[in-house]
Coordinates of C-alpha atoms and ligand atoms in Angstrom, one line a residue:
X224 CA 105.4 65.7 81.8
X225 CA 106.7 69.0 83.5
X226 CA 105.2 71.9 81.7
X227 CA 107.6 75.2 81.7
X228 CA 107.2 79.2 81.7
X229 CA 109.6 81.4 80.8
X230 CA 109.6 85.1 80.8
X231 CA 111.6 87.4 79.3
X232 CA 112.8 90.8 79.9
X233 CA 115.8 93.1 78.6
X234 CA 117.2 93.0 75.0
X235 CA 117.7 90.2 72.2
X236 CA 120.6 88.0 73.5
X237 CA 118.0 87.1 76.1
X238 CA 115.5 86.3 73.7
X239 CA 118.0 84.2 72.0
X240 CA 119.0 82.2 75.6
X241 CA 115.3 82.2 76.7
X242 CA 114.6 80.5 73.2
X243 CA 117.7 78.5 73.0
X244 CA 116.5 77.2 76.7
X245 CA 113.3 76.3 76.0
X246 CA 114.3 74.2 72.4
X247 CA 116.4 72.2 74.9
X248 CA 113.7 71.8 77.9
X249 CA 111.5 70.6 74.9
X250 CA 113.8 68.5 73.5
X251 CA 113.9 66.6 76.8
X252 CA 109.5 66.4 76.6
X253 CA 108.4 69.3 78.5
X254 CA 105.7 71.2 77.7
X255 CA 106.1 75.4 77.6
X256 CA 102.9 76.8 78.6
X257 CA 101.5 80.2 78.0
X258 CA 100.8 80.9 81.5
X259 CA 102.4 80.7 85.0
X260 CA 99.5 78.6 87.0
X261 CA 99.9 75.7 84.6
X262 CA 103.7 75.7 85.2
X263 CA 106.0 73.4 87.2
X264 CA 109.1 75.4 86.4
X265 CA 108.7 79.1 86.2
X266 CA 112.1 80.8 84.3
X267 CA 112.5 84.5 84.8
X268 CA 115.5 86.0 82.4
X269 CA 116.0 89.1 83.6
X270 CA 117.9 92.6 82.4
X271 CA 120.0 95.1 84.6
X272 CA 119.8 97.7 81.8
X273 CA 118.2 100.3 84.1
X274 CA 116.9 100.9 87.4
X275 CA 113.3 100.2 86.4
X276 CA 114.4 97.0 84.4
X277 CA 115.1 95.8 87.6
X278 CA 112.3 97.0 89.9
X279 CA 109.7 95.0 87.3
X280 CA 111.9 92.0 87.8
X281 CA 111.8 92.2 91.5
X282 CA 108.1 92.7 91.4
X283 CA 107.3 89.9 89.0
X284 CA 109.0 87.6 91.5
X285 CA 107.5 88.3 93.7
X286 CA 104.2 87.9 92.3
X287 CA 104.7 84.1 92.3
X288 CA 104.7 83.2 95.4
X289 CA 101.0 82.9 95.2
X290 CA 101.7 79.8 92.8
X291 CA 103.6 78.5 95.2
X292 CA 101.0 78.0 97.6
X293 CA 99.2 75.3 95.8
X294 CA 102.0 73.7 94.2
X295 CA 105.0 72.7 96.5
X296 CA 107.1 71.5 94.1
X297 CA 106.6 74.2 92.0
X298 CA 111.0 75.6 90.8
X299 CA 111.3 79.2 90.3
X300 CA 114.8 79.9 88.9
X301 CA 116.3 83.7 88.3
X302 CA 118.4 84.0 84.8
X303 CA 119.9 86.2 82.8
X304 CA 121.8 89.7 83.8
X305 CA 120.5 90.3 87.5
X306 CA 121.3 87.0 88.4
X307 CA 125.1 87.8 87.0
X308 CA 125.7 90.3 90.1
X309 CA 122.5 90.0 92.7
X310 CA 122.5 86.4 93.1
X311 CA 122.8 86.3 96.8
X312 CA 120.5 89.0 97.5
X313 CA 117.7 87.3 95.5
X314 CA 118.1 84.3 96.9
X315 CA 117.9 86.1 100.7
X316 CA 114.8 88.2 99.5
X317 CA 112.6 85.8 97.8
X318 CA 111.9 82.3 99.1
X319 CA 109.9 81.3 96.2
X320 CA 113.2 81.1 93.7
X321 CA 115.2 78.1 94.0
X322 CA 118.1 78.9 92.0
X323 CA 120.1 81.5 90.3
X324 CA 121.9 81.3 87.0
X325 CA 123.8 84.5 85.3
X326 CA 124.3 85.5 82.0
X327 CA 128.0 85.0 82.1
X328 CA 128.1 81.7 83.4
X329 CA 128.7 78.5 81.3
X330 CA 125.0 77.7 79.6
X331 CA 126.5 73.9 79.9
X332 CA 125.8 74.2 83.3
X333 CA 122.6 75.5 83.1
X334 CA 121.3 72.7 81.1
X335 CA 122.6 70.1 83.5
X336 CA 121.0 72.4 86.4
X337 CA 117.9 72.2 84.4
X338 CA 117.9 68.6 83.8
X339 CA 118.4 67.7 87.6
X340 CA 115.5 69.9 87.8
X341 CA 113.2 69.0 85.4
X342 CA 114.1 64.9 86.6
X343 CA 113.2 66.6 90.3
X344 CA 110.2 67.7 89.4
X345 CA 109.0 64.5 88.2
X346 CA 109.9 62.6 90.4
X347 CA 107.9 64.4 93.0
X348 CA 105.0 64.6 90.3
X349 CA 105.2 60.6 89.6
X350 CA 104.9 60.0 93.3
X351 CA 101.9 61.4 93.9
X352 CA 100.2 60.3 90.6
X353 CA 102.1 57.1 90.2
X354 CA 103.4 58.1 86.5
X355 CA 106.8 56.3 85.2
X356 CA 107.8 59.6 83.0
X357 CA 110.9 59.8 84.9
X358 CA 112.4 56.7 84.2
X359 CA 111.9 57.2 80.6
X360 CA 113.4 60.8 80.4
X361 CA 116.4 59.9 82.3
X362 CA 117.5 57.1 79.6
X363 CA 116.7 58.5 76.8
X364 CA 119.1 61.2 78.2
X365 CA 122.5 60.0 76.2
X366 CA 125.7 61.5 76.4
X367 CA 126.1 62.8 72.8
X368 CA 122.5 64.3 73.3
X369 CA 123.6 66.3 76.0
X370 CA 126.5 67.3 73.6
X371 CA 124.7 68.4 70.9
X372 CA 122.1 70.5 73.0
X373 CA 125.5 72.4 74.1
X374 CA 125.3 74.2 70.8
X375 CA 121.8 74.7 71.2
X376 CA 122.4 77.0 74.3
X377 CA 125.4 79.1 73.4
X378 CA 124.2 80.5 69.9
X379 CA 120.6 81.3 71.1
X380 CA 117.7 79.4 69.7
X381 CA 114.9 78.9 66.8
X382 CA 111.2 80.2 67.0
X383 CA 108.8 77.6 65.9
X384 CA 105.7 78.7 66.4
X385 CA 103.0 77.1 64.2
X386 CA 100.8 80.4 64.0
X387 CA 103.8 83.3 63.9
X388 CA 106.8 83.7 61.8
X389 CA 109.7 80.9 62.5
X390 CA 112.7 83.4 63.3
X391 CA 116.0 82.6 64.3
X392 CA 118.4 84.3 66.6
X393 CA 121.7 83.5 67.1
X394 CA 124.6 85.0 68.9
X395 CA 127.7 85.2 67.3
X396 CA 129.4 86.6 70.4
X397 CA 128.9 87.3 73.7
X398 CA 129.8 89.9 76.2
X399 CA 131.6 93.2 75.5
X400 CA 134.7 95.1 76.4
X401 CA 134.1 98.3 75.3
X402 CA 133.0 99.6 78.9
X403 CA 130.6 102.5 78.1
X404 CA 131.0 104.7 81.8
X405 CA 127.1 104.1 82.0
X406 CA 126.6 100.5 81.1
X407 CA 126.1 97.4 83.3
X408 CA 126.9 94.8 80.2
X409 CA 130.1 94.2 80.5
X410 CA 129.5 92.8 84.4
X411 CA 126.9 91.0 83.3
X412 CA 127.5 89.5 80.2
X413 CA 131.7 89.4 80.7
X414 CA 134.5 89.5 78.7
X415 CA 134.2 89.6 74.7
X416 CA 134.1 86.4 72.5
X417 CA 133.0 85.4 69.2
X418 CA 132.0 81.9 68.0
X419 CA 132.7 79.9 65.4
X420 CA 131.9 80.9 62.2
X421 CA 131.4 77.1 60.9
X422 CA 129.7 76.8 63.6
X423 CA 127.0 79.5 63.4
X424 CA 127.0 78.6 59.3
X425 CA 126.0 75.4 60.4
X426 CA 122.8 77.0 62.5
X427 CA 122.0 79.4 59.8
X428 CA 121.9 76.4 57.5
X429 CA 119.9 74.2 60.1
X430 CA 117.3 77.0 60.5
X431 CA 116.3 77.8 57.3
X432 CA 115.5 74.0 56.6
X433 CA 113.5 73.8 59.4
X434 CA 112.0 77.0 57.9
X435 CA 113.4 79.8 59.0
X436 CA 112.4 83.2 57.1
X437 CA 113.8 85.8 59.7
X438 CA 117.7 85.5 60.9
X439 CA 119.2 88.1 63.7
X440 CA 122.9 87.8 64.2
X441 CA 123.3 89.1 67.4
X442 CA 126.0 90.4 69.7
X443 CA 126.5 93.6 71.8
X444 CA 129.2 94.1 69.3
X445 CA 128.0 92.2 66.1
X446 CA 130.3 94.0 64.0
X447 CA 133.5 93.9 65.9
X448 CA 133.4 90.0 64.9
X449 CA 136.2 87.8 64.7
X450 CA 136.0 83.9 64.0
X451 CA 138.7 82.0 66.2
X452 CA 139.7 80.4 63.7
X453 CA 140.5 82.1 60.4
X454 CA 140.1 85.5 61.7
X455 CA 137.6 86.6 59.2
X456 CA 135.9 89.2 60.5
X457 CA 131.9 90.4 60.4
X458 CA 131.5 91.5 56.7
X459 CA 132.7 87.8 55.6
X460 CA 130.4 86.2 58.1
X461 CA 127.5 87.8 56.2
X462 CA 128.9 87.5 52.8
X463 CA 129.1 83.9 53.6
X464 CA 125.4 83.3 55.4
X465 CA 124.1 85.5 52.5
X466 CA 125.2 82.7 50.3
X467 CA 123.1 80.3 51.8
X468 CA 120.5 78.7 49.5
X469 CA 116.9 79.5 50.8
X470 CA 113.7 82.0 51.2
X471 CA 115.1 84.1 54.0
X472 CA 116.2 87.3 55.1
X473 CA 118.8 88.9 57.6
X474 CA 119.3 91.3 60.1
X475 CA 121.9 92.3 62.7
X476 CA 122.0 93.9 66.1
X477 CA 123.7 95.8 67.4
X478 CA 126.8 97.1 66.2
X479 CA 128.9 99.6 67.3
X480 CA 130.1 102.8 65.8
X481 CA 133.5 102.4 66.4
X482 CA 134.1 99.4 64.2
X483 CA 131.7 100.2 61.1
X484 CA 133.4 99.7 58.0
X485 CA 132.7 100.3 54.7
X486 CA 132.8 96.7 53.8
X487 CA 130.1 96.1 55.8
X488 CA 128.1 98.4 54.0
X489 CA 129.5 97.2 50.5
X490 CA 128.3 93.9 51.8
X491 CA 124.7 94.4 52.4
X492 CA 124.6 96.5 48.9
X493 CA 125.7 93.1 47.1
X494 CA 123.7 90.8 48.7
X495 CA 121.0 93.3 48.7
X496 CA 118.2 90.1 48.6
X497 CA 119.2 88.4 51.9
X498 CA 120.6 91.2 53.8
X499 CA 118.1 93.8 54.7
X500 CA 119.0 97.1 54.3
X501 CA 118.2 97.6 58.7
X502 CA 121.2 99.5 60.1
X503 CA 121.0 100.1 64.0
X504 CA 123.6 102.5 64.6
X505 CA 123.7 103.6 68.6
X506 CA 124.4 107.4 68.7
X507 CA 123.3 107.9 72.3
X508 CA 124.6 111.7 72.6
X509 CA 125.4 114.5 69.9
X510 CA 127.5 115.9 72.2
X511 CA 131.8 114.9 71.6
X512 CA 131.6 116.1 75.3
X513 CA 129.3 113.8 77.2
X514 CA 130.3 111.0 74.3
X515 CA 133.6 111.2 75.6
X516 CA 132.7 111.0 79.2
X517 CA 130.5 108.3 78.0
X518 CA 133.7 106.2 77.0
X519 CA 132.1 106.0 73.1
X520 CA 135.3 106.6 71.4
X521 CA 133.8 108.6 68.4
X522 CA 132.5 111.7 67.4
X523 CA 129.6 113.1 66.3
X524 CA 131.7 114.1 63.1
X525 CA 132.4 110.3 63.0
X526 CA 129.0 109.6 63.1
X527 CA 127.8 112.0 61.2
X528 CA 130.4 110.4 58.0
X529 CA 128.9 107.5 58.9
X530 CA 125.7 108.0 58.2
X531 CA 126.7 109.5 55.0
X532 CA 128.2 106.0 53.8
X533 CA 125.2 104.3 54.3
X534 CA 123.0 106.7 52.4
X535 CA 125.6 106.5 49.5
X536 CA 126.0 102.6 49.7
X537 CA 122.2 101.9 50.8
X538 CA 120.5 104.9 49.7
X539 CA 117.1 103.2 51.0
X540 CA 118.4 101.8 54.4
X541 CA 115.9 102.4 57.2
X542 CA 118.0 104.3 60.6
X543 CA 117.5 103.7 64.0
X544 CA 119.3 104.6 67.0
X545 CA 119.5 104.6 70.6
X546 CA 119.9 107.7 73.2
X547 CA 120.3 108.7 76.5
X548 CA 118.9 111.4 78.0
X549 CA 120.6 113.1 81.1
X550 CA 123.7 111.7 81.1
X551 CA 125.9 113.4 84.3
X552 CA 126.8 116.7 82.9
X553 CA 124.6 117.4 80.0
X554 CA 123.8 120.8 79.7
X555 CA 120.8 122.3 77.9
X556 CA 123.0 122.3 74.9
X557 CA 124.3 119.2 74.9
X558 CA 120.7 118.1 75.0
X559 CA 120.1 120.7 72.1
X560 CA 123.3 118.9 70.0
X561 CA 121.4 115.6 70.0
X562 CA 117.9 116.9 69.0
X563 CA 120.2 118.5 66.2
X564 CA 121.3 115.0 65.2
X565 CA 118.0 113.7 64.9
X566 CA 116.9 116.7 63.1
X567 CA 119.4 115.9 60.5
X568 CA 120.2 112.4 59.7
X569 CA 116.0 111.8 60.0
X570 CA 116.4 108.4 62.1
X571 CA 113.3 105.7 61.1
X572 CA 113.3 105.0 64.8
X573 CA 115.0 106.1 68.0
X574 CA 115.0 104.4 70.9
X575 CA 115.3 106.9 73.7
X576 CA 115.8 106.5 77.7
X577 CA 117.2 108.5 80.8
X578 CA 120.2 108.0 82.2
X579 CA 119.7 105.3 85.1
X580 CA 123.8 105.4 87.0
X581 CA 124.1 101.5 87.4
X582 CA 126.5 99.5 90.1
X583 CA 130.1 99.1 89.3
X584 CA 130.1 101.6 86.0
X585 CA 132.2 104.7 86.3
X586 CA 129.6 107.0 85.9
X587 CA 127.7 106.0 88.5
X588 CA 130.7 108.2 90.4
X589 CA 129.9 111.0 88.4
X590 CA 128.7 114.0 89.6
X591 CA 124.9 114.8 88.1
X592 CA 123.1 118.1 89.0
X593 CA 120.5 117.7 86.6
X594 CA 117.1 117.6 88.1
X595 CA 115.5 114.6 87.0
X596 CA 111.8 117.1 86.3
X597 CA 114.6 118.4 83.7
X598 CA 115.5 115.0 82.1
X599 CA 111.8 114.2 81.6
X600 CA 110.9 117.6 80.1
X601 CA 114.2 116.8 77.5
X602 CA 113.0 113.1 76.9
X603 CA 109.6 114.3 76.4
X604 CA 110.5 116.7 73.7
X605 CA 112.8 114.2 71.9
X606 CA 110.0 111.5 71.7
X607 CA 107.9 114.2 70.7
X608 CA 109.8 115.6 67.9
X609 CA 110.6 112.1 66.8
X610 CA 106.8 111.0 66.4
X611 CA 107.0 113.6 63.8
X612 CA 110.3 112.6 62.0
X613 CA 109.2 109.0 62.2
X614 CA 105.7 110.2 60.1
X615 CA 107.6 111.9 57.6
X616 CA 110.1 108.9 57.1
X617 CA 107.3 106.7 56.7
X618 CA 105.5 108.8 54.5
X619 CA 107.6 108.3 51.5
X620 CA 106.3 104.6 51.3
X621 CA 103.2 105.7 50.5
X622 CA 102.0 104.6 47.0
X623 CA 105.3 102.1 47.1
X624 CA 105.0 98.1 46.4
X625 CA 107.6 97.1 49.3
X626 CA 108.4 93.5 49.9
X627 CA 107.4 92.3 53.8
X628 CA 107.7 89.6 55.7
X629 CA 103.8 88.3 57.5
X630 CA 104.7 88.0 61.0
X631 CA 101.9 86.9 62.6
X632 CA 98.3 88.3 63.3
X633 CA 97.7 90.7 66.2
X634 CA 94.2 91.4 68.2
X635 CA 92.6 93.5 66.0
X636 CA 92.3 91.2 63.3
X637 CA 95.2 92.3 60.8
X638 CA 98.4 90.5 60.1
X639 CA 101.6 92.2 61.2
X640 CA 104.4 91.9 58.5
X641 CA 107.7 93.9 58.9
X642 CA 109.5 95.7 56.0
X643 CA 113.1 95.0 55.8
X644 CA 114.0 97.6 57.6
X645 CA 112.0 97.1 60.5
X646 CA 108.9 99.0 60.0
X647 CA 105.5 97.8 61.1
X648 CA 103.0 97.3 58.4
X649 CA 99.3 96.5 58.7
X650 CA 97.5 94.0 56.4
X651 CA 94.5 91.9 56.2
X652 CA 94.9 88.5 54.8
X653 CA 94.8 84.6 55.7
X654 CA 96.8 82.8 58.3
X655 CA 98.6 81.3 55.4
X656 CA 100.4 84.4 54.6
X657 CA 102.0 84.1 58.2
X658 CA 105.9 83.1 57.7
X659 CA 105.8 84.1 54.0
X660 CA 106.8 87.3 52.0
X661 CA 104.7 89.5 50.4
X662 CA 104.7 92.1 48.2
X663 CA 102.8 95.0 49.8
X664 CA 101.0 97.7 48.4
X665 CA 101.6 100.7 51.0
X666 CA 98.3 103.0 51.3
X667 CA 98.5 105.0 54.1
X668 CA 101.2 105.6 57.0
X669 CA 101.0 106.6 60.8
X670 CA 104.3 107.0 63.0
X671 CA 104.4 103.4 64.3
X672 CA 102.4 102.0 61.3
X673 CA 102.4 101.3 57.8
X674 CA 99.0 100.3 56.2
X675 CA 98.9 98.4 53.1
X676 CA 97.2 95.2 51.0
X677 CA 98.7 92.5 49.6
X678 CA 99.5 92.4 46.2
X679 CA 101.0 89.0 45.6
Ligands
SAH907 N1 125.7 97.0 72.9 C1 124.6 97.8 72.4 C2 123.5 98.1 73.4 C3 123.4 97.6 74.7 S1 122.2 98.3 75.8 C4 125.3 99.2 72.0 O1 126.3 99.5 72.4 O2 124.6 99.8 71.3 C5 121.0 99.1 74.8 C6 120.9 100.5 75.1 O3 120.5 100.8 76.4 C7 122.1 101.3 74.9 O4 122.4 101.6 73.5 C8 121.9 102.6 75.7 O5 121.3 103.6 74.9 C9 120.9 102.1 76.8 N2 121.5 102.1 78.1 C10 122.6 101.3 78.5 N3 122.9 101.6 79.8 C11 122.1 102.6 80.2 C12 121.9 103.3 81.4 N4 122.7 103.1 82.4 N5 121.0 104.2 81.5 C13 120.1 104.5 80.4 N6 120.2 103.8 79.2 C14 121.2 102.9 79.1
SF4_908 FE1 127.2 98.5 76.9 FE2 128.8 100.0 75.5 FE3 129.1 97.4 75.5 FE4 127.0 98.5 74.3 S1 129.1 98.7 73.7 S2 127.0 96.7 75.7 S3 126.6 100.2 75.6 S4 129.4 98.7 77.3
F3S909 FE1 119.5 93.8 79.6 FE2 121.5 92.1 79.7 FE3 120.5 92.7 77.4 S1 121.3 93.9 80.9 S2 119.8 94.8 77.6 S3 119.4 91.7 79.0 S4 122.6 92.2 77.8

């Protein structure tokens, strides 16, 4: 049997390939393990985000050649969105990695790459202890098998742990066009594309049978959606998974300003039982200055109307958002414009970063005289300020019976469920509460946390 590692880094479509991966390498009998010295196959999916992003995957690698050293047969592979532009480079720097695979190539390939590999592996591995496993994988290995597994890769894959919630991620498109001046994406992921929406009806439908509580749709454009087919666009997509029979709820990631529609919103009002009322709604500057140097195509005013639908259509929708910090050009007031924003729309969460210039994006030509001891002081203050908006938000849960879904229980004894909207709520129970909704009694909250007890 070859047992299998596989870390992740970067956002959720990576989650949903390194997932979607190891559902097929398991389907074919290996074994994922928890650690790398137990592996025979070691799979790093990587993100190009930001600088750092990469330096940790660089060092990671290269913290495995000491696994190497006992095991010779031992297949490092490099996946995901470095391996999309840096493939030769890795290949030249590290010995350890055998193989490279990026995001925007054809996952069809990858499974056949990984099936030579895995059939490698043990054939070496039956040699020296004499086993037959080989034989056996390579014919049960059937044509329409390999067919069906095709699906598996492209829309992500299914969480099906016995001891944490069984969640579900599936892509409904890849790559993105949109060409933000800062972000790598579009040269690693490539060019647009939205699946079928039979297709991912058919995975919604396959999940929640197999028990499924927690569905992301994902895309780096969910809501610019378009099915091939009939055309119909994102807010019938979730009309039509809402109206799947089951116990399960859904979220969506991330969509852009520049398509939200009001149907969307009218949507997730209707179906108000499946759909949770999450909305992650990427401002990344208050400033119609650096947004339009950033290539976002809206305005703060935009935004700012935005935000107003939502609280009209889903007065108790939790808010996040993501920013960047630093961006070429951004003046003390610029800065100042987006600390404004979060003073008044109150986001539940806000992802914050500084502006890292990336290969091949426009703005890595840009001109920035900002002194990066500036940018931190900035970031600093956001996060700062935002610990305290984030308390208040969570505050008015206090004394509130919310419904949350048991996640799975941490270190310290409690059980992690998440509200609908995202938020992190602490709770002591039994392990049969993990995978199941509760209603939850919230008693006290912190800025990360909401502590509460069960009621039902
Ligand atoms: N498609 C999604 C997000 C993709 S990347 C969207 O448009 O919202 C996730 C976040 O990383 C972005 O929202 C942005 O805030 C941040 N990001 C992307 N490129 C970056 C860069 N070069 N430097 C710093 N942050 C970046
Ligand atoms: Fe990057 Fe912009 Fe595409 Fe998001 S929309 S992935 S930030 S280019
Ligand atoms: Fe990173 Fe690629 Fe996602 S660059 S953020 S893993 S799309």
């Amino acid at each position: 049997m070859v047992n299998f590692f596989i870390k992740t880094y970067g956002c959720q479509a990576n989650v949903a390939d390194s997932q979607a991966i190891s559902n097929y390498l398991q389907n074919l009998g290996c074994c994922r393990v928890e650690k790398e010295k137990h592996a025979d196959l070691i799979l790093i999916n990587t993100c190009a985000i930001r600088e750092k992003a990469e330096q940790k995957v660089f060092s990671y690698i290269g913290e495995l050649a000491e696994f190497k050293v006992n095991k010779k047969y031992l297949q490092v592979g490099v996946i995901g969105c470095i391996a999309s532009y840096r493939k030769k480079e890795i290949l030249n720097r590290f010995d350890n990695v055998r193989f490279v695979f990026g995001a925007k190539e054809d996952l069809y390939k990858l499974q056949s790459l990984l099936h030579d590999i895995i059939l490698k592996i043990e054939t070496i591995k039956s040699l020296s202890s004499r086993e037959q496993n080989l034989l056996i994988k390579r014919k049960s290995l059937t044509g329409s098998q390999i067919a069906d597994d095709k699906k598996i890769l492209h829309l992500g894959g299914f969480k099906n742990h016995t001891k944490e919630v069984k969640q579900s991620f599936i892509n409904i498109m890849t790559g993105c066009n949109n060409y933000c001046s800062y972000c790598i994406v579009p040269f690693t992921r490539g060019r647009e594309s939205s699946y079928s929406l039979d297709e991912i009806l058919d995975r919604v439908k396959r999940d929640v049978e197999l028990g499924a509580k927690d569905i992301t749709l994902l895309g780096q454009n969910v809501n610019s959606y378009k099915d091939p087919q009939s055309n119909a666009n994102f807010s019938k997509l979730l009309e039509k998974v809402a109206q799947i029979k089951g116990d399960f709820w859904v979220k969506f990631v991330s969509p852009h300003p520049k398509d939200m529609t009001k149907d969307v919103l009218e949507i997730m009002a209707q179906y108000s039982d499946k759909l949770c009322s999450y909305i992650h709604h990427p401002l990344q500057s208050g400033s119609n200055k650096i947004l339009q140097a950033m290539n976002r195509t809206y305005t703060v005013e935009k935004y700012l109307e935005q935000i107003d639908w939502i609280r009209e259509l889903l007065p108790n929708a939790t808010i996040s958002t993501d920013i960047i910090i630093g961006f070429p050009g951004e003046t003390e007031i610029d800065y100042q414009k987006t600390v404004d924003v979060l003073e008044s729309v109150k986001f539940d969460n806000v992802y914050s970063f500084i502006y890292s210039p990336r290969k091949y994006t426009k703005a890595a030509l840009f001109k920035d005289k900002c002194p990066i001891d500036v940018k931190l002081e900035r970031l600093k203050k956001l996060q700062q300020r935002q610990v305290d908006i984030c308390k208040e938000q969570n505050n008015r849960y206090v004394g509130k019976i919310i419904k949350c879904l048991v996640e799975k229980r941490l270190t310290n004894g409690k059980l992690l469920a998440r509200t609908e909207g995202n938020i992190r709520v602490l709770i002591s129970g039994n392990d049969d509460k993990i995978n199941k909704f509760v209603q939850v009694k919230i008693e006290n909250a912190g800025a990360v946390n909401l502590i509460g007890s069960i009621i039902v």
